[in-house]
Tab-separated table of C-alpha atoms in Angstrom:
chain	number	residue	atom	x	y	z
A	14	MET	CA	12.030	-9.925	25.735
A	15	SER	CA	9.743	-11.681	28.343
A	16	SER	CA	5.803	-12.304	28.750
A	17	ASP	CA	6.142	-10.034	31.284
A	18	ILE	CA	6.915	-7.189	29.636
A	19	TYR	CA	4.645	-7.903	26.664
A	20	ARG	CA	1.280	-8.877	28.341
A	21	ASN	CA	-2.111	-9.357	26.815
A	22	ALA	CA	-4.325	-11.374	29.194
A	23	GLN	CA	-7.475	-10.380	27.107
A	24	GLN	CA	-6.653	-11.327	23.379
A	25	GLY	CA	-10.025	-11.923	22.400
A	26	GLN	CA	-11.599	-8.539	23.218
A	27	MET	CA	-12.478	-6.213	20.403
A	28	GLY	CA	-12.340	-3.068	22.876
A	29	ARG	CA	-8.706	-3.858	24.010
A	30	VAL	CA	-7.186	-3.723	20.609
A	31	PHE	CA	-6.032	0.138	20.661
A	32	PRO	CA	-4.894	0.195	24.397
A	33	ASP	CA	-2.618	-2.994	23.905
A	34	ILE	CA	-1.208	-1.989	21.219
A	35	LEU	CA	-0.365	1.547	22.627
A	36	ALA	CA	0.808	-0.412	25.646
A	37	ASN	CA	3.432	-2.659	23.447
A	38	ARG	CA	4.518	0.385	20.989
A	39	GLN	CA	8.199	-0.142	21.969
A	40	LEU	CA	8.237	-4.182	21.075
A	41	LEU	CA	6.211	-2.585	17.415
A	42	ILE	CA	8.838	-0.384	16.778
A	43	ASP	CA	11.359	-3.227	17.297
A	44	LEU	CA	9.920	-5.205	15.214
A	45	VAL	CA	9.940	-2.679	12.374
A	46	TRP	CA	13.523	-1.795	12.532
A	47	LYS	CA	14.459	-5.541	12.768
A	48	ASP	CA	12.042	-6.365	9.691
A	49	ILE	CA	14.290	-3.540	7.926
A	50	ARG	CA	17.402	-4.855	8.951
A	51	VAL	CA	16.479	-8.122	7.630
A	52	ARG	CA	15.209	-6.908	4.155
A	53	TYR	CA	18.214	-5.263	3.464
A	54	ARG	CA	20.845	-7.120	5.000
A	55	TYR	CA	22.328	-8.867	2.500
A	56	ALA	CA	22.101	-6.191	0.092
A	57	ALA	CA	25.214	-4.354	-0.819
A	58	MET	CA	23.474	-1.028	-1.224
A	59	GLY	CA	21.315	-1.767	2.024
A	60	PHE	CA	18.088	0.732	2.566
A	61	LEU	CA	19.652	2.490	-1.042
A	62	TRP	CA	17.499	0.166	-2.596
A	63	ALA	CA	13.826	1.399	-1.237
A	64	VAL	CA	14.729	4.701	-3.500
A	65	LEU	CA	16.565	2.669	-6.671
A	66	GLU	CA	13.519	0.181	-6.984
A	67	PRO	CA	10.812	2.790	-7.761
A	68	LEU	CA	13.093	4.852	-9.993
A	69	LEU	CA	14.418	1.844	-11.513
A	70	MET	CA	10.795	0.804	-12.558
A	71	MET	CA	9.971	4.490	-14.007
A	72	LEU	CA	12.717	4.427	-16.127
A	73	ILE	CA	12.162	1.219	-17.558
A	74	LEU	CA	7.953	1.698	-18.020
A	75	THR	CA	8.641	5.083	-19.011
A	76	PHE	CA	10.710	3.518	-22.032
A	77	VAL	CA	8.548	0.801	-22.841
A	78	PHE	CA	5.337	2.876	-22.613
A	79	SER	CA	6.555	5.847	-24.087
A	80	PHE	CA	9.394	5.273	-26.906
A	81	VAL	CA	8.596	1.125	-27.610
A	82	PHE	CA	4.474	1.339	-27.806
A	83	GLN	CA	4.308	5.307	-28.100
A	84	ILE	CA	1.600	5.275	-26.166
A	85	GLU	CA	0.525	8.738	-25.243
A	86	PHE	CA	-0.206	9.803	-21.485
A	87	ARG	CA	-3.009	12.864	-20.987
A	88	SER	CA	-3.867	15.180	-18.503
A	89	SER	CA	-6.660	18.049	-18.355
A	90	GLU	CA	-3.872	20.225	-20.237
A	91	GLY	CA	-3.199	17.801	-23.146
A	92	VAL	CA	-0.778	15.098	-24.052
A	93	MET	CA	2.541	14.518	-21.693
A	94	THR	CA	5.869	14.994	-22.499
A	95	ALA	CA	8.160	12.117	-21.612
A	96	ARG	CA	9.500	13.559	-18.617
A	97	GLU	CA	5.619	14.299	-17.431
A	98	SER	CA	4.944	10.711	-18.161
A	99	ALA	CA	7.853	9.355	-16.095
A	100	VAL	CA	6.530	11.176	-13.037
A	101	PHE	CA	3.141	10.363	-13.637
A	102	ILE	CA	4.068	6.647	-13.342
A	103	LEU	CA	6.283	7.009	-10.488
A	104	SER	CA	3.147	8.141	-8.876
A	105	GLY	CA	1.465	5.262	-9.030
A	106	LEU	CA	4.437	3.126	-8.202
A	107	ILE	CA	5.098	4.253	-5.319
A	108	ALA	CA	1.285	4.201	-4.161
A	109	TRP	CA	0.945	0.285	-5.623
A	110	GLN	CA	4.153	-0.693	-4.035
A	111	PHE	CA	3.246	0.568	-0.934
A	112	PHE	CA	-0.086	-1.722	-0.947
A	113	SER	CA	1.432	-4.482	-2.238
A	114	ILE	CA	4.373	-4.709	0.255
A	115	GLY	CA	2.297	-3.925	2.650
A	116	VAL	CA	-0.332	-6.741	1.902
A	117	SER	CA	1.720	-9.624	0.939
A	118	THR	CA	4.391	-9.054	4.009
A	119	ALA	CA	1.623	-8.988	6.587
A	120	THR	CA	-0.023	-11.880	4.872
A	121	THR	CA	2.962	-14.065	5.418
A	122	SER	CA	4.186	-12.257	9.053
A	123	LEU	CA	2.507	-14.546	11.722
A	124	VAL	CA	4.168	-17.678	9.632
A	125	ASP	CA	7.383	-15.695	9.812
A	126	ASN	CA	7.559	-14.522	13.224
A	127	ARG	CA	6.140	-18.297	15.154
A	128	THR	CA	8.908	-18.376	16.767
A	129	LEU	CA	8.126	-15.470	18.890
A	130	ILE	CA	4.841	-15.824	19.041
A	131	SER	CA	5.073	-18.749	20.537
A	132	LYS	CA	7.677	-17.720	23.458
A	133	VAL	CA	6.144	-14.279	24.029
A	134	ASN	CA	2.775	-13.077	24.904
A	135	PHE	CA	1.801	-9.864	23.512
A	136	PRO	CA	-1.281	-8.143	21.110
A	137	ARG	CA	-0.726	-10.805	17.971
A	138	GLU	CA	-1.818	-7.310	15.723
A	139	ILE	CA	1.693	-6.148	16.412
A	140	ILE	CA	3.589	-8.995	13.972
A	141	PRO	CA	1.271	-8.166	10.992
A	142	ILE	CA	1.197	-4.064	11.724
A	143	SER	CA	4.820	-3.956	12.079
A	144	SER	CA	5.717	-5.707	8.610
A	145	ILE	CA	3.608	-2.514	7.064
A	146	GLY	CA	5.710	-0.471	8.685
A	147	VAL	CA	8.529	-1.514	6.544
A	148	ALA	CA	6.560	-0.842	3.597
A	149	LEU	CA	5.440	2.866	5.402
A	150	VAL	CA	9.258	3.664	5.709
A	151	ASN	CA	9.460	2.929	1.458
A	152	LEU	CA	6.638	5.044	1.066
A	153	VAL	CA	7.876	7.807	2.817
A	154	THR	CA	11.349	7.724	1.095
A	155	GLY	CA	9.689	6.888	-2.252
A	156	ALA	CA	7.199	10.004	-1.710
A	157	LEU	CA	10.709	12.270	-0.745
A	158	LEU	CA	11.849	10.592	-4.099
A	159	LEU	CA	8.778	11.870	-6.169
A	160	ILE	CA	8.898	15.263	-4.901
A	161	ILE	CA	12.738	15.776	-6.188
A	162	ILE	CA	11.801	13.795	-9.389
A	163	TYR	CA	9.024	15.993	-9.961
A	164	VAL	CA	11.159	19.865	-9.260
A	165	VAL	CA	13.791	18.421	-11.419
A	166	LEU	CA	12.044	16.559	-14.718
A	167	ILE	CA	8.727	18.815	-14.695
A	168	GLY	CA	10.756	22.175	-13.488
A	169	SER	CA	8.245	23.713	-10.965
A	170	ILE	CA	7.066	22.938	-7.426
A	171	PRO	CA	4.131	20.730	-6.849
A	172	PRO	CA	1.293	22.574	-6.305
A	173	LEU	CA	-0.304	23.285	-2.628
A	174	THR	CA	-2.902	20.692	-3.093
A	175	THR	CA	-0.278	18.320	-2.884
A	176	LEU	CA	-0.078	19.252	1.025
A	177	LEU	CA	-3.629	16.635	1.076
A	178	ILE	CA	-2.354	13.920	-0.092
A	179	PRO	CA	-0.977	12.755	3.476
A	180	ILE	CA	-4.356	12.453	4.736
A	181	LEU	CA	-5.502	10.174	1.520
A	182	PHE	CA	-2.315	8.146	2.682
A	183	VAL	CA	-3.592	7.763	5.960
A	184	PHE	CA	-6.759	6.037	4.705
A	185	GLN	CA	-4.999	3.924	2.494
A	186	CYS	CA	-2.837	3.284	5.121
A	187	LEU	CA	-5.876	1.783	7.342
A	188	LEU	CA	-6.737	-0.567	4.139
A	189	VAL	CA	-3.444	-1.868	4.183
A	190	VAL	CA	-3.674	-2.752	7.694
A	191	GLY	CA	-7.080	-4.163	7.732
A	192	LEU	CA	-6.288	-6.762	4.728
A	193	GLY	CA	-3.154	-7.363	6.553
A	194	LEU	CA	-4.857	-8.406	9.752
A	195	PHE	CA	-7.517	-10.209	7.677
A	196	PHE	CA	-5.172	-12.180	5.217
A	197	SER	CA	-2.656	-13.180	7.985
A	198	CYS	CA	-4.634	-15.284	10.126
A	199	HIS	CA	-6.300	-17.059	7.941
A	200	ASN	CA	-2.545	-17.639	6.473
A	201	ALA	CA	-1.784	-19.017	9.683
A	202	GLN	CA	-4.135	-21.692	9.619
A	203	PHE	CA	-4.312	-22.248	5.444
A	204	ARG	CA	-0.797	-21.364	3.451
A	205	ASP	CA	-2.452	-21.271	0.419
A	206	ILE	CA	-3.772	-17.846	1.186
A	207	THR	CA	-0.204	-16.590	0.624
A	208	TYR	CA	-0.323	-17.409	-3.349
A	209	MET	CA	-3.756	-16.290	-3.537
A	210	VAL	CA	-2.750	-13.248	-2.160
A	211	ASN	CA	0.120	-12.755	-4.678
A	212	ALA	CA	-1.904	-13.793	-7.382
A	213	LEU	CA	-4.632	-11.305	-6.730
A	214	LEU	CA	-1.798	-8.224	-6.313
A	215	LEU	CA	-0.202	-9.232	-9.915
A	216	PHE	CA	-3.819	-9.253	-11.197
A	217	GLY	CA	-4.945	-5.820	-9.251
A	218	PHE	CA	-1.476	-4.348	-10.684
A	219	TYR	CA	-2.540	-4.409	-14.156
A	220	ALA	CA	-6.389	-3.871	-12.857
A	221	THR	CA	-5.224	-0.800	-10.853
A	222	PRO	CA	-4.443	2.543	-13.287
A	223	VAL	CA	-0.711	2.403	-12.112
A	224	ILE	CA	1.119	2.649	-14.955
A	225	TYR	CA	-1.812	4.210	-17.203
A	226	SER	CA	-4.569	6.736	-16.390
A	227	ALA	CA	-8.062	6.370	-15.602
A	228	ASN	CA	-8.750	8.789	-18.666
A	229	PHE	CA	-6.836	6.224	-20.647
A	230	VAL	CA	-9.484	3.617	-20.051
A	231	LEU	CA	-12.121	5.786	-20.120
A	232	ALA	CA	-11.053	6.917	-23.845
A	233	ARG	CA	-11.006	3.178	-24.874
A	234	LEU	CA	-14.217	1.876	-23.621
A	235	THR	CA	-15.736	4.896	-25.100
A	236	ASP	CA	-14.325	4.079	-28.634
A	237	ARG	CA	-15.960	0.846	-28.405
A	238	GLY	CA	-19.084	1.959	-26.833
A	239	LEU	CA	-18.810	0.816	-23.355
A	240	GLU	CA	-18.438	3.990	-21.533
A	241	HIS	CA	-20.685	2.744	-18.886
A	242	LEU	CA	-18.365	0.138	-17.900
A	243	TYR	CA	-16.302	2.811	-16.518
A	244	PRO	CA	-17.826	3.262	-12.897
A	245	LEU	CA	-16.340	-0.352	-12.336
A	246	LEU	CA	-13.013	0.415	-12.575
A	247	PHE	CA	-13.677	2.329	-9.545
A	248	ILE	CA	-15.069	-0.671	-7.315
A	249	ASN	CA	-10.976	-1.107	-6.823
A	250	PRO	CA	-10.779	1.493	-3.979
A	251	MET	CA	-6.759	1.565	-5.434
A	252	ALA	CA	-8.482	3.076	-8.521
A	253	GLY	CA	-9.629	5.977	-6.395
A	254	TYR	CA	-6.708	6.725	-4.395
A	255	ILE	CA	-4.009	6.774	-7.259
A	256	THR	CA	-6.483	8.701	-9.046
A	257	SER	CA	-7.101	10.939	-6.253
A	258	TYR	CA	-3.201	11.169	-5.963
A	259	ARG	CA	-2.849	12.179	-9.071
A	260	ALA	CA	-5.151	15.217	-8.994
A	261	LEU	CA	-4.026	16.418	-6.178
A	262	LEU	CA	-0.269	16.440	-7.714
A	263	PHE	CA	-0.704	17.012	-11.404
A	264	GLU	CA	-4.093	18.684	-11.756
A	265	GLY	CA	-3.272	20.631	-8.359
A	266	GLU	CA	-7.485	20.074	-7.758
A	267	VAL	CA	-9.074	18.446	-4.977
A	268	PRO	CA	-10.836	15.122	-6.281
A	269	SER	CA	-14.656	15.170	-6.584
A	270	LEU	CA	-16.585	13.326	-3.601
A	271	ASN	CA	-17.320	10.670	-6.074
A	272	LEU	CA	-14.002	9.583	-6.688
A	273	VAL	CA	-12.732	9.117	-2.740
A	274	ALA	CA	-16.075	8.696	-1.320
A	275	TRP	CA	-15.910	4.738	-2.085
A	276	PRO	CA	-12.675	4.098	-1.561
A	277	ILE	CA	-12.560	5.551	2.030
A	278	ILE	CA	-15.866	4.161	3.127
A	279	CYS	CA	-14.183	0.660	1.808
A	280	THR	CA	-11.219	1.284	3.668
A	281	ILE	CA	-13.357	1.858	6.972
A	282	ILE	CA	-15.309	-1.216	6.679
A	283	VAL	CA	-12.079	-3.263	5.612
A	284	PHE	CA	-9.826	-2.167	8.325
A	285	PHE	CA	-12.588	-2.799	11.308
A	286	LEU	CA	-13.560	-6.350	9.737
A	287	GLY	CA	-9.658	-6.884	9.160
A	288	LEU	CA	-9.344	-5.799	13.120
A	289	LYS	CA	-12.698	-7.831	14.562
A	290	VAL	CA	-11.543	-10.994	12.648
A	291	PHE	CA	-8.058	-11.200	13.643
A	292	ARG	CA	-8.999	-10.110	17.328
A	293	SER	CA	-11.356	-13.179	17.340
A	294	GLN	CA	-9.217	-15.743	15.980
A	295	SER	CA	-5.771	-14.068	18.098
A	296	PRO	CA	-6.113	-16.706	20.916
A	297	THR	CA	-5.768	-19.602	18.853
A	298	ILE	CA	-2.823	-18.232	16.366
A	299	SER	CA	-0.040	-19.789	18.297
A	300	ASP	CA	-1.857	-23.540	18.009
A	301	LYS	CA	-2.721	-23.097	14.589
A	302	LEU	CA	0.780	-22.246	13.793
């Protein structure tokens, strides 16, 4: 690769972002495949771990919640069986892992690729976006696994509303890109950002209905007379996304506008904010590294 091939003379201009990325799309593809190879290079089972990791987590969490703590998962039709609970947990895990892996790898991506940045001139946005590409490949693999597990354990084909899930995935992907761009450019100067992001993601895993349902939270709050606090759960856009995925997959219902409006609005704000902040700092990123 050479700077003659990947050129971006107007790194600080917001209007040049998408044309610059499109012009350097081959570099983006190359970096995605490089990151995939690096991630699984020393693993004996290689890319198979993209399937095994969420599957093992599903089995462990299903055992812990359904058999050890005997916590019941509920849908609109009543209490879920252990098989239904397993698929329910897996659906949340796949969506959250994409978010978590995407944001965390994007945050450190500029630091991890500082040698490339110092030698080649190209749109810096490509680095964090390419790192998210690895999480996206895992997401697609996990989604295929989810469909197979759904058919095997539940014994039926997912409802037609499942076809709407990719639309929400697009917005979730934009949310990850926006956060990744925002955190990565700040992490280039302040390496503490990495630790802060990891702590927030750990907190977010338990504060988001990943391994439990939103109805579970509502029931617990109602028992304590605190049901008015329930809307606070959805300040986190990932709560809205995961709950919407499950409504489409398990209930066969299109989620209400109240459920999806805020996550989408929040995503648009975060995406363009991250893009603007990153592009404003892009000309000086190599100096900070």
